């Protein structure tokens, strides 16, 4: 197992993202090929834990994934959850809010998507957009977004108290890596569909987004719902780190198969 505690944002810390190297492969003594070869064993372990979570249906896991554009949210979900029973896993993506969503508080659409007992729910973007894009693009005044960190801490506290474990992943890529990934979307025909010229406007706001992420992580990383800064320039290492975080989180949840009915040993199937 990898020691993922290095990537956890401690509650109350003054976060300095420049101390988190997006290129890191800390704790893994091997190349890309070895890293890719290590993943299937982690997938298997994740599937075992999820089977118990699903069988018992007493707890749930919410995995929040946030990243700058091209940060690798979709690829992470695809690679890490391959092999997990699709019946017990759901993904919710949060794009620009609809008119109806905007006419409610910003957590309204989020709360409808939180996981039921037994499920793993992955948020591809989340309520954190309401302190990221909203802050950077000035979609709401500071007086509105600045109090949301507290709302979010309290919302996640409530979810935790009610049986949902919350874990949050910031996929951390460098600005150079983003350039290469955007360029690949232009150069490779089968990636053209992913290119969105709006992403260039956000790239121009790189520093503002980094600051918004820094503050969001610092203000909302708690013992009960921690953030992890995942080194994400190397996709294979990112997948290993995310798998390890999820496995270790589920191991702490310690799901168990429900007790079998009594007297099973006396039953003979005719
Ligand atoms: P992705 O980029 O994750 O593949 P989309 O292309 O659908 O998905 O982009 C979703 C867009 O919705 C992003 O630009 C994101 O910033 C925006 N968005 C998400 N939540 C909000 C929000 N609460 N307010 C404004 N914009 C939002």
PDB file of C-alpha atoms and ligand atoms in Angstrom:
ATOM      1  CA  UNK A   1       0.000   0.000   0.000  1.00  0.00           C
ATOM      2  CA  UNK A   2       1.105   3.576  -0.602  1.00  0.00           C
ATOM      3  CA  UNK A   3       1.348   5.960   2.311  1.00  0.00           C
ATOM      4  CA  UNK A   4      -1.344   8.442   1.283  1.00  0.00           C
ATOM      5  CA  UNK A   5      -1.103  10.465   4.491  1.00  0.00           C
ATOM      6  CA  UNK A   6       1.453  12.632   2.685  1.00  0.00           C
ATOM      7  CA  UNK A   7      -1.290  13.919   0.430  1.00  0.00           C
ATOM      8  CA  UNK A   8      -3.911  14.602   3.070  1.00  0.00           C
ATOM      9  CA  UNK A   9      -4.655  18.230   3.928  1.00  0.00           C
ATOM     10  CA  UNK A  10      -4.671  18.467   7.727  1.00  0.00           C
ATOM     11  CA  UNK A  11      -7.562  20.314   9.310  1.00  0.00           C
ATOM     12  CA  UNK A  12      -6.680  23.921  10.110  1.00  0.00           C
ATOM     13  CA  UNK A  13      -3.380  23.945   8.191  1.00  0.00           C
ATOM     14  CA  UNK A  14      -2.112  26.952   6.213  1.00  0.00           C
ATOM     15  CA  UNK A  15      -2.094  25.232   2.860  1.00  0.00           C
ATOM     16  CA  UNK A  16       0.734  25.938   0.424  1.00  0.00           C
ATOM     17  CA  UNK A  17      -0.003  24.127  -2.846  1.00  0.00           C
ATOM     18  CA  UNK A  18       3.515  24.825  -4.117  1.00  0.00           C
ATOM     19  CA  UNK A  19       4.758  22.185  -1.668  1.00  0.00           C
ATOM     20  CA  UNK A  20       2.664  19.586  -3.523  1.00  0.00           C
ATOM     21  CA  UNK A  21       4.536  18.393  -6.602  1.00  0.00           C
ATOM     22  CA  UNK A  22       2.132  17.352  -9.407  1.00  0.00           C
ATOM     23  CA  UNK A  23       4.926  15.184 -10.823  1.00  0.00           C
ATOM     24  CA  UNK A  24       5.493  13.266  -7.636  1.00  0.00           C
ATOM     25  CA  UNK A  25       5.574   9.477  -7.525  1.00  0.00           C
ATOM     26  CA  UNK A  26       6.398   9.415  -3.857  1.00  0.00           C
ATOM     27  CA  UNK A  27       6.516   5.973  -2.279  1.00  0.00           C
ATOM     28  CA  UNK A  28       6.460   4.127  -5.606  1.00  0.00           C
ATOM     29  CA  UNK A  29       9.776   2.729  -6.620  1.00  0.00           C
ATOM     30  CA  UNK A  30       9.100   1.854 -10.226  1.00  0.00           C
ATOM     31  CA  UNK A  31       8.321   3.112 -13.712  1.00  0.00           C
ATOM     32  CA  UNK A  32       5.025   3.612 -15.543  1.00  0.00           C
ATOM     33  CA  UNK A  33       4.860  -0.006 -16.626  1.00  0.00           C
ATOM     34  CA  UNK A  34       5.276  -1.231 -13.054  1.00  0.00           C
ATOM     35  CA  UNK A  35       2.732   1.318 -11.868  1.00  0.00           C
ATOM     36  CA  UNK A  36       0.160   0.161 -14.399  1.00  0.00           C
ATOM     37  CA  UNK A  37       0.837  -3.446 -13.448  1.00  0.00           C
ATOM     38  CA  UNK A  38       0.182  -2.660  -9.780  1.00  0.00           C
ATOM     39  CA  UNK A  39      -3.320  -1.292 -10.345  1.00  0.00           C
ATOM     40  CA  UNK A  40      -5.336  -4.529 -10.863  1.00  0.00           C
ATOM     41  CA  UNK A  41      -4.553  -5.777  -7.332  1.00  0.00           C
ATOM     42  CA  UNK A  42      -5.921  -2.538  -5.899  1.00  0.00           C
ATOM     43  CA  UNK A  43      -9.021  -2.784  -8.081  1.00  0.00           C
ATOM     44  CA  UNK A  44      -9.612  -6.243  -6.689  1.00  0.00           C
ATOM     45  CA  UNK A  45      -9.331  -5.018  -3.108  1.00  0.00           C
ATOM     46  CA  UNK A  46     -11.655  -2.102  -3.832  1.00  0.00           C
ATOM     47  CA  UNK A  47     -14.211  -4.512  -5.304  1.00  0.00           C
ATOM     48  CA  UNK A  48     -14.045  -6.752  -2.222  1.00  0.00           C
ATOM     49  CA  UNK A  49     -14.714  -3.848   0.104  1.00  0.00           C
ATOM     50  CA  UNK A  50     -17.514  -2.536  -2.077  1.00  0.00           C
ATOM     51  CA  UNK A  51     -19.192  -5.947  -2.118  1.00  0.00           C
ATOM     52  CA  UNK A  52     -19.446  -5.821   1.675  1.00  0.00           C
ATOM     53  CA  UNK A  53     -20.653  -2.226   1.709  1.00  0.00           C
ATOM     54  CA  UNK A  54     -23.349  -3.232  -0.773  1.00  0.00           C
ATOM     55  CA  UNK A  55     -24.326  -6.425   1.072  1.00  0.00           C
ATOM     56  CA  UNK A  56     -24.703  -4.720   4.416  1.00  0.00           C
ATOM     57  CA  UNK A  57     -26.369  -1.504   3.169  1.00  0.00           C
ATOM     58  CA  UNK A  58     -25.717   0.398   6.386  1.00  0.00           C
ATOM     59  CA  UNK A  59     -23.146   2.973   5.282  1.00  0.00           C
ATOM     60  CA  UNK A  60     -22.267   4.855   2.117  1.00  0.00           C
ATOM     61  CA  UNK A  61     -19.223   6.545   0.621  1.00  0.00           C
ATOM     62  CA  UNK A  62     -19.177   9.879  -1.182  1.00  0.00           C
ATOM     63  CA  UNK A  63     -16.094  10.562  -3.309  1.00  0.00           C
ATOM     64  CA  UNK A  64     -15.822  14.190  -4.430  1.00  0.00           C
ATOM     65  CA  UNK A  65     -13.488  14.758  -7.386  1.00  0.00           C
ATOM     66  CA  UNK A  66     -12.399  18.252  -8.352  1.00  0.00           C
ATOM     67  CA  UNK A  67      -9.687  19.413 -10.741  1.00  0.00           C
ATOM     68  CA  UNK A  68      -8.779  22.172 -13.114  1.00  0.00           C
ATOM     69  CA  UNK A  69      -9.856  21.512 -16.753  1.00  0.00           C
ATOM     70  CA  UNK A  70      -7.989  18.487 -18.211  1.00  0.00           C
ATOM     71  CA  UNK A  71      -7.087  17.439 -14.654  1.00  0.00           C
ATOM     72  CA  UNK A  72      -8.209  13.866 -15.363  1.00  0.00           C
ATOM     73  CA  UNK A  73     -11.498  13.456 -13.501  1.00  0.00           C
ATOM     74  CA  UNK A  74     -13.084  11.230 -16.141  1.00  0.00           C
ATOM     75  CA  UNK A  75      -9.993   9.058 -16.619  1.00  0.00           C
ATOM     76  CA  UNK A  76      -9.606   8.579 -12.885  1.00  0.00           C
ATOM     77  CA  UNK A  77     -13.170   7.367 -12.527  1.00  0.00           C
ATOM     78  CA  UNK A  78     -12.791   5.017 -15.503  1.00  0.00           C
ATOM     79  CA  UNK A  79      -9.505   3.472 -14.398  1.00  0.00           C
ATOM     80  CA  UNK A  80     -10.045   3.228 -10.663  1.00  0.00           C
ATOM     81  CA  UNK A  81     -13.587   1.845 -10.729  1.00  0.00           C
ATOM     82  CA  UNK A  82     -13.045  -0.726 -13.464  1.00  0.00           C
ATOM     83  CA  UNK A  83     -13.929  -4.048 -11.887  1.00  0.00           C
ATOM     84  CA  UNK A  84     -16.239  -2.702  -9.194  1.00  0.00           C
ATOM     85  CA  UNK A  85     -19.829  -3.974  -9.330  1.00  0.00           C
ATOM     86  CA  UNK A  86     -21.647  -1.222 -11.300  1.00  0.00           C
ATOM     87  CA  UNK A  87     -24.822  -1.963  -9.384  1.00  0.00           C
ATOM     88  CA  UNK A  88     -23.485  -0.286  -6.252  1.00  0.00           C
ATOM     89  CA  UNK A  89     -21.625   2.646  -7.808  1.00  0.00           C
ATOM     90  CA  UNK A  90     -23.116   5.843  -9.217  1.00  0.00           C
ATOM     91  CA  UNK A  91     -21.560   8.935 -10.749  1.00  0.00           C
ATOM     92  CA  UNK A  92     -23.144  12.380 -10.629  1.00  0.00           C
ATOM     93  CA  UNK A  93     -21.713  15.187 -12.759  1.00  0.00           C
ATOM     94  CA  UNK A  94     -22.447  18.806 -11.958  1.00  0.00           C
ATOM     95  CA  UNK A  95     -22.365  21.262 -14.833  1.00  0.00           C
ATOM     96  CA  UNK A  96     -23.714  24.745 -15.113  1.00  0.00           C
ATOM     97  CA  UNK A  97     -26.811  24.953 -12.908  1.00  0.00           C
ATOM     98  CA  UNK A  98     -30.211  25.095 -14.630  1.00  0.00           C
ATOM     99  CA  UNK A  99     -32.708  27.903 -14.057  1.00  0.00           C
ATOM    100  CA  UNK A 100     -34.516  25.717 -11.594  1.00  0.00           C
ATOM    101  CA  UNK A 101     -31.353  24.811  -9.723  1.00  0.00           C
ATOM    102  CA  UNK A 102     -30.342  28.452  -9.545  1.00  0.00           C
ATOM    103  CA  UNK A 103     -33.702  29.317  -8.035  1.00  0.00           C
ATOM    104  CA  UNK A 104     -32.828  27.121  -5.006  1.00  0.00           C
ATOM    105  CA  UNK A 105     -29.925  27.256  -2.599  1.00  0.00           C
ATOM    106  CA  UNK A 106     -26.714  25.872  -4.133  1.00  0.00           C
ATOM    107  CA  UNK A 107     -26.748  22.686  -2.032  1.00  0.00           C
ATOM    108  CA  UNK A 108     -30.245  21.704  -3.183  1.00  0.00           C
ATOM    109  CA  UNK A 109     -29.139  19.906  -6.331  1.00  0.00           C
ATOM    110  CA  UNK A 110     -26.196  18.382  -4.487  1.00  0.00           C
ATOM    111  CA  UNK A 111     -28.194  16.895  -1.647  1.00  0.00           C
ATOM    112  CA  UNK A 112     -30.490  15.066  -4.068  1.00  0.00           C
ATOM    113  CA  UNK A 113     -27.469  13.164  -5.379  1.00  0.00           C
ATOM    114  CA  UNK A 114     -25.814  12.078  -2.127  1.00  0.00           C
ATOM    115  CA  UNK A 115     -25.539   8.291  -1.775  1.00  0.00           C
ATOM    116  CA  UNK A 116     -28.122   5.942  -0.278  1.00  0.00           C
ATOM    117  CA  UNK A 117     -26.996   3.215   2.134  1.00  0.00           C
ATOM    118  CA  UNK A 118     -24.743   0.670   0.455  1.00  0.00           C
ATOM    119  CA  UNK A 119     -23.663   2.895  -2.426  1.00  0.00           C
ATOM    120  CA  UNK A 120     -20.456   4.504  -3.483  1.00  0.00           C
ATOM    121  CA  UNK A 121     -21.287   7.833  -5.137  1.00  0.00           C
ATOM    122  CA  UNK A 122     -18.704   9.717  -7.159  1.00  0.00           C
ATOM    123  CA  UNK A 123     -19.178  13.432  -7.675  1.00  0.00           C
ATOM    124  CA  UNK A 124     -17.578  14.588 -10.926  1.00  0.00           C
ATOM    125  CA  UNK A 125     -17.497  18.281  -9.891  1.00  0.00           C
ATOM    126  CA  UNK A 126     -19.636  19.164  -6.915  1.00  0.00           C
ATOM    127  CA  UNK A 127     -20.779  21.853  -4.491  1.00  0.00           C
ATOM    128  CA  UNK A 128     -17.160  23.021  -4.562  1.00  0.00           C
ATOM    129  CA  UNK A 129     -17.870  24.700  -7.913  1.00  0.00           C
ATOM    130  CA  UNK A 130     -19.844  27.172  -5.823  1.00  0.00           C
ATOM    131  CA  UNK A 131     -16.608  28.392  -4.233  1.00  0.00           C
ATOM    132  CA  UNK A 132     -14.393  27.815  -7.308  1.00  0.00           C
ATOM    133  CA  UNK A 133     -15.855  28.903 -10.649  1.00  0.00           C
ATOM    134  CA  UNK A 134     -18.361  31.112  -8.837  1.00  0.00           C
ATOM    135  CA  UNK A 135     -15.573  32.891  -6.971  1.00  0.00           C
ATOM    136  CA  UNK A 136     -13.130  33.143  -9.882  1.00  0.00           C
ATOM    137  CA  UNK A 137     -15.691  34.311 -12.422  1.00  0.00           C
ATOM    138  CA  UNK A 138     -17.502  36.546  -9.975  1.00  0.00           C
ATOM    139  CA  UNK A 139     -20.839  34.762 -10.495  1.00  0.00           C
ATOM    140  CA  UNK A 140     -21.789  35.752  -6.942  1.00  0.00           C
ATOM    141  CA  UNK A 141     -20.402  38.521  -4.731  1.00  0.00           C
ATOM    142  CA  UNK A 142     -17.763  37.751  -2.101  1.00  0.00           C
ATOM    143  CA  UNK A 143     -20.307  38.296   0.668  1.00  0.00           C
ATOM    144  CA  UNK A 144     -22.204  35.294  -0.743  1.00  0.00           C
ATOM    145  CA  UNK A 145     -19.427  32.798  -1.596  1.00  0.00           C
ATOM    146  CA  UNK A 146     -17.283  33.576   1.456  1.00  0.00           C
ATOM    147  CA  UNK A 147     -19.815  32.118   3.878  1.00  0.00           C
ATOM    148  CA  UNK A 148     -20.175  28.938   1.840  1.00  0.00           C
ATOM    149  CA  UNK A 149     -17.048  27.331   3.306  1.00  0.00           C
ATOM    150  CA  UNK A 150     -18.860  27.155   6.618  1.00  0.00           C
ATOM    151  CA  UNK A 151     -22.056  25.837   5.012  1.00  0.00           C
ATOM    152  CA  UNK A 152     -20.055  23.140   3.279  1.00  0.00           C
ATOM    153  CA  UNK A 153     -18.243  22.066   6.434  1.00  0.00           C
ATOM    154  CA  UNK A 154     -21.567  21.796   8.218  1.00  0.00           C
ATOM    155  CA  UNK A 155     -23.320  20.029   5.339  1.00  0.00           C
ATOM    156  CA  UNK A 156     -20.555  17.435   5.199  1.00  0.00           C
ATOM    157  CA  UNK A 157     -20.661  17.089   8.998  1.00  0.00           C
ATOM    158  CA  UNK A 158     -24.351  16.274   8.755  1.00  0.00           C
ATOM    159  CA  UNK A 159     -23.778  13.707   5.994  1.00  0.00           C
ATOM    160  CA  UNK A 160     -21.059  12.074   8.071  1.00  0.00           C
ATOM    161  CA  UNK A 161     -23.216  11.961  11.191  1.00  0.00           C
ATOM    162  CA  UNK A 162     -25.961  10.290   9.177  1.00  0.00           C
ATOM    163  CA  UNK A 163     -23.766   7.470   7.848  1.00  0.00           C
ATOM    164  CA  UNK A 164     -22.062   8.812   4.709  1.00  0.00           C
ATOM    165  CA  UNK A 165     -18.279   8.871   4.727  1.00  0.00           C
ATOM    166  CA  UNK A 166     -16.986  11.793   2.664  1.00  0.00           C
ATOM    167  CA  UNK A 167     -13.574  11.853   0.982  1.00  0.00           C
ATOM    168  CA  UNK A 168     -12.413  14.586  -1.398  1.00  0.00           C
ATOM    169  CA  UNK A 169      -9.796  14.441  -4.126  1.00  0.00           C
ATOM    170  CA  UNK A 170      -8.105  17.376  -5.815  1.00  0.00           C
ATOM    171  CA  UNK A 171      -6.312  16.122  -8.916  1.00  0.00           C
ATOM    172  CA  UNK A 172      -3.288  18.368  -9.017  1.00  0.00           C
ATOM    173  CA  UNK A 173      -1.709  18.938 -12.458  1.00  0.00           C
ATOM    174  CA  UNK A 174       0.829  21.600 -13.435  1.00  0.00           C
ATOM    175  CA  UNK A 175       0.201  24.428 -15.870  1.00  0.00           C
ATOM    176  CA  UNK A 176       2.634  22.864 -18.357  1.00  0.00           C
ATOM    177  CA  UNK A 177       0.816  19.558 -18.155  1.00  0.00           C
ATOM    178  CA  UNK A 178      -2.463  21.330 -18.873  1.00  0.00           C
ATOM    179  CA  UNK A 179      -0.930  22.925 -21.974  1.00  0.00           C
ATOM    180  CA  UNK A 180       0.154  19.514 -23.251  1.00  0.00           C
ATOM    181  CA  UNK A 181      -3.261  17.979 -22.592  1.00  0.00           C
ATOM    182  CA  UNK A 182      -5.124  20.842 -24.282  1.00  0.00           C
ATOM    183  CA  UNK A 183      -2.737  20.643 -27.243  1.00  0.00           C
ATOM    184  CA  UNK A 184      -3.385  16.903 -27.519  1.00  0.00           C
ATOM    185  CA  UNK A 185      -7.104  17.632 -27.712  1.00  0.00           C
ATOM    186  CA  UNK A 186      -6.406  19.813 -30.743  1.00  0.00           C
ATOM    187  CA  UNK A 187      -3.905  17.487 -32.396  1.00  0.00           C
ATOM    188  CA  UNK A 188      -5.534  14.096 -31.952  1.00  0.00           C
ATOM    189  CA  UNK A 189      -8.806  13.647 -33.890  1.00  0.00           C
ATOM    190  CA  UNK A 190     -10.244  11.209 -31.360  1.00  0.00           C
ATOM    191  CA  UNK A 191      -9.710  13.801 -28.635  1.00  0.00           C
ATOM    192  CA  UNK A 192     -11.159  16.782 -30.558  1.00  0.00           C
ATOM    193  CA  UNK A 193     -14.544  16.233 -28.942  1.00  0.00           C
ATOM    194  CA  UNK A 194     -13.058  17.073 -25.572  1.00  0.00           C
ATOM    195  CA  UNK A 195     -11.795  20.480 -26.684  1.00  0.00           C
ATOM    196  CA  UNK A 196     -13.839  23.406 -25.504  1.00  0.00           C
ATOM    197  CA  UNK A 197     -12.556  26.862 -26.331  1.00  0.00           C
ATOM    198  CA  UNK A 198     -13.997  28.077 -23.028  1.00  0.00           C
ATOM    199  CA  UNK A 199     -11.220  26.090 -21.343  1.00  0.00           C
ATOM    200  CA  UNK A 200      -8.712  28.625 -22.702  1.00  0.00           C
ATOM    201  CA  UNK A 201     -10.449  31.421 -20.821  1.00  0.00           C
ATOM    202  CA  UNK A 202     -10.153  29.400 -17.645  1.00  0.00           C
ATOM    203  CA  UNK A 203      -6.500  28.666 -18.414  1.00  0.00           C
ATOM    204  CA  UNK A 204      -5.867  32.416 -18.562  1.00  0.00           C
ATOM    205  CA  UNK A 205      -7.234  32.518 -15.002  1.00  0.00           C
ATOM    206  CA  UNK A 206      -4.890  29.722 -13.833  1.00  0.00           C
ATOM    207  CA  UNK A 207      -3.525  31.634 -10.824  1.00  0.00           C
ATOM    208  CA  UNK A 208      -6.978  32.684  -9.675  1.00  0.00           C
ATOM    209  CA  UNK A 209      -8.173  29.079  -9.837  1.00  0.00           C
ATOM    210  CA  UNK A 210      -5.136  27.844  -7.915  1.00  0.00           C
ATOM    211  CA  UNK A 211      -5.863  30.367  -5.189  1.00  0.00           C
ATOM    212  CA  UNK A 212      -9.548  29.422  -5.130  1.00  0.00           C
ATOM    213  CA  UNK A 213      -8.607  25.736  -4.809  1.00  0.00           C
ATOM    214  CA  UNK A 214      -6.073  26.528  -2.097  1.00  0.00           C
ATOM    215  CA  UNK A 215      -8.603  28.400   0.017  1.00  0.00           C
ATOM    216  CA  UNK A 216     -11.369  25.841  -0.576  1.00  0.00           C
ATOM    217  CA  UNK A 217      -9.139  22.953   0.496  1.00  0.00           C
ATOM    218  CA  UNK A 218      -7.773  24.831   3.475  1.00  0.00           C
ATOM    219  CA  UNK A 219     -11.198  25.918   4.705  1.00  0.00           C
ATOM    220  CA  UNK A 220     -13.023  22.628   4.202  1.00  0.00           C
ATOM    221  CA  UNK A 221     -10.510  19.866   4.885  1.00  0.00           C
ATOM    222  CA  UNK A 222     -11.682  18.355   8.148  1.00  0.00           C
ATOM    223  CA  UNK A 223     -10.896  15.219  10.090  1.00  0.00           C
ATOM    224  CA  UNK A 224     -14.282  13.813   9.098  1.00  0.00           C
ATOM    225  CA  UNK A 225     -14.219  14.892   5.421  1.00  0.00           C
ATOM    226  CA  UNK A 226     -10.583  15.339   4.394  1.00  0.00           C
ATOM    227  CA  UNK A 227      -9.147  16.628   1.146  1.00  0.00           C
ATOM    228  CA  UNK A 228      -6.269  14.893  -0.563  1.00  0.00           C
ATOM    229  CA  UNK A 229      -4.007  16.673  -3.052  1.00  0.00           C
ATOM    230  CA  UNK A 230      -3.358  13.925  -5.590  1.00  0.00           C
ATOM    231  CA  UNK A 231      -0.234  14.296  -7.762  1.00  0.00           C
ATOM    232  CA  UNK A 232      -1.857  13.935 -11.177  1.00  0.00           C
ATOM    233  CA  UNK A 233       0.671  14.705 -13.928  1.00  0.00           C
ATOM    234  CA  UNK A 234       1.444  10.996 -14.222  1.00  0.00           C
ATOM    235  CA  UNK A 235      -1.891   9.322 -14.819  1.00  0.00           C
ATOM    236  CA  UNK A 236      -0.699   5.873 -13.699  1.00  0.00           C
ATOM    237  CA  UNK A 237       0.522   7.237 -10.366  1.00  0.00           C
ATOM    238  CA  UNK A 238      -2.647   9.271  -9.885  1.00  0.00           C
ATOM    239  CA  UNK A 239      -4.672   6.067 -10.323  1.00  0.00           C
ATOM    240  CA  UNK A 240      -2.580   4.271  -7.723  1.00  0.00           C
ATOM    241  CA  UNK A 241      -2.930   7.100  -5.222  1.00  0.00           C
ATOM    242  CA  UNK A 242      -6.690   7.408  -5.700  1.00  0.00           C
ATOM    243  CA  UNK A 243      -7.172   3.620  -5.390  1.00  0.00           C
ATOM    244  CA  UNK A 244      -5.149   3.613  -2.196  1.00  0.00           C
ATOM    245  CA  UNK A 245      -7.068   6.517  -0.687  1.00  0.00           C
ATOM    246  CA  UNK A 246     -10.378   4.808  -1.407  1.00  0.00           C
ATOM    247  CA  UNK A 247      -9.223   1.430  -0.119  1.00  0.00           C
ATOM    248  CA  UNK A 248      -7.874   2.926   3.083  1.00  0.00           C
ATOM    249  CA  UNK A 249     -11.051   4.959   3.574  1.00  0.00           C
ATOM    250  CA  UNK A 250     -13.225   1.870   3.092  1.00  0.00           C
ATOM    251  CA  UNK A 251     -11.007  -0.177   5.400  1.00  0.00           C
ATOM    252  CA  UNK A 252     -11.602   2.396   8.113  1.00  0.00           C
ATOM    253  CA  UNK A 253     -15.346   2.121   7.459  1.00  0.00           C
ATOM    254  CA  UNK A 254     -14.846  -1.633   7.905  1.00  0.00           C
ATOM    255  CA  UNK A 255     -17.975  -2.906   6.129  1.00  0.00           C
ATOM    256  CA  UNK A 256     -18.957  -6.459   7.076  1.00  0.00           C
ATOM    257  CA  UNK A 257     -21.251  -8.977   5.419  1.00  0.00           C
ATOM    258  CA  UNK A 258     -24.581  -9.085   7.252  1.00  0.00           C
ATOM    259  CA  UNK A 259     -24.972 -11.992   9.662  1.00  0.00           C
ATOM    260  CA  UNK A 260     -26.459 -14.998   7.831  1.00  0.00           C
ATOM    261  CA  UNK A 261     -29.870 -16.365   8.780  1.00  0.00           C
ATOM    262  CA  UNK A 262     -29.691 -18.832  11.627  1.00  0.00           C
ATOM    263  CA  UNK A 263     -29.640 -22.552  10.893  1.00  0.00           C
ATOM    264  CA  UNK A 264     -28.178 -22.370   7.364  1.00  0.00           C
ATOM    265  CA  UNK A 265     -26.001 -25.385   8.138  1.00  0.00           C
ATOM    266  CA  UNK A 266     -29.124 -27.555   8.561  1.00  0.00           C
ATOM    267  CA  UNK A 267     -30.592 -26.665   5.177  1.00  0.00           C
ATOM    268  CA  UNK A 268     -30.150 -29.125   2.347  1.00  0.00           C
ATOM    269  CA  UNK A 269     -31.166 -28.087  -1.134  1.00  0.00           C
ATOM    270  CA  UNK A 270     -33.181 -30.945  -2.664  1.00  0.00           C
TER     271      UNK A 270
HETATM  272  P1  LIG B   1     -16.449  18.656 -17.480  1.00  0.00           P
HETATM  273  O1  LIG B   1     -15.605  19.833 -17.847  1.00  0.00           O
HETATM  274  O2  LIG B   1     -16.396  18.338 -16.012  1.00  0.00           O
HETATM  275  O3  LIG B   1     -16.190  17.459 -18.346  1.00  0.00           O
HETATM  276  P2  LIG B   1     -18.646  20.104 -18.596  1.00  0.00           P
HETATM  277  O4  LIG B   1     -17.910  20.279 -19.869  1.00  0.00           O
HETATM  278  O5  LIG B   1     -20.120  19.779 -18.611  1.00  0.00           O
HETATM  279  O6  LIG B   1     -17.968  19.008 -17.687  1.00  0.00           O
HETATM  280  O7  LIG B   1     -18.394  21.423 -17.747  1.00  0.00           O
HETATM  281  C1  LIG B   1     -19.092  21.720 -16.650  1.00  0.00           C
HETATM  282  C2  LIG B   1     -19.022  23.221 -16.481  1.00  0.00           C
HETATM  283  O8  LIG B   1     -20.011  23.603 -15.538  1.00  0.00           O
HETATM  284  C3  LIG B   1     -17.676  23.713 -15.982  1.00  0.00           C
HETATM  285  O9  LIG B   1     -17.230  24.780 -16.754  1.00  0.00           O
HETATM  286  C4  LIG B   1     -18.012  24.160 -14.569  1.00  0.00           C
HETATM  287  O10 LIG B   1     -17.189  25.210 -14.119  1.00  0.00           O
HETATM  288  C5  LIG B   1     -19.465  24.564 -14.696  1.00  0.00           C
HETATM  289  N1  LIG B   1     -20.146  24.553 -13.407  1.00  0.00           N
HETATM  290  C6  LIG B   1     -20.311  23.510 -12.568  1.00  0.00           C
HETATM  291  N2  LIG B   1     -20.939  23.887 -11.451  1.00  0.00           N
HETATM  292  C7  LIG B   1     -21.189  25.212 -11.580  1.00  0.00           C
HETATM  293  C8  LIG B   1     -21.822  26.181 -10.741  1.00  0.00           C
HETATM  294  N3  LIG B   1     -22.308  25.845  -9.561  1.00  0.00           N
HETATM  295  N4  LIG B   1     -21.907  27.437 -11.199  1.00  0.00           N
HETATM  296  C9  LIG B   1     -21.406  27.762 -12.417  1.00  0.00           C
HETATM  297  N5  LIG B   1     -20.796  26.907 -13.240  1.00  0.00           N
HETATM  298  C10 LIG B   1     -20.693  25.640 -12.832  1.00  0.00           C
END
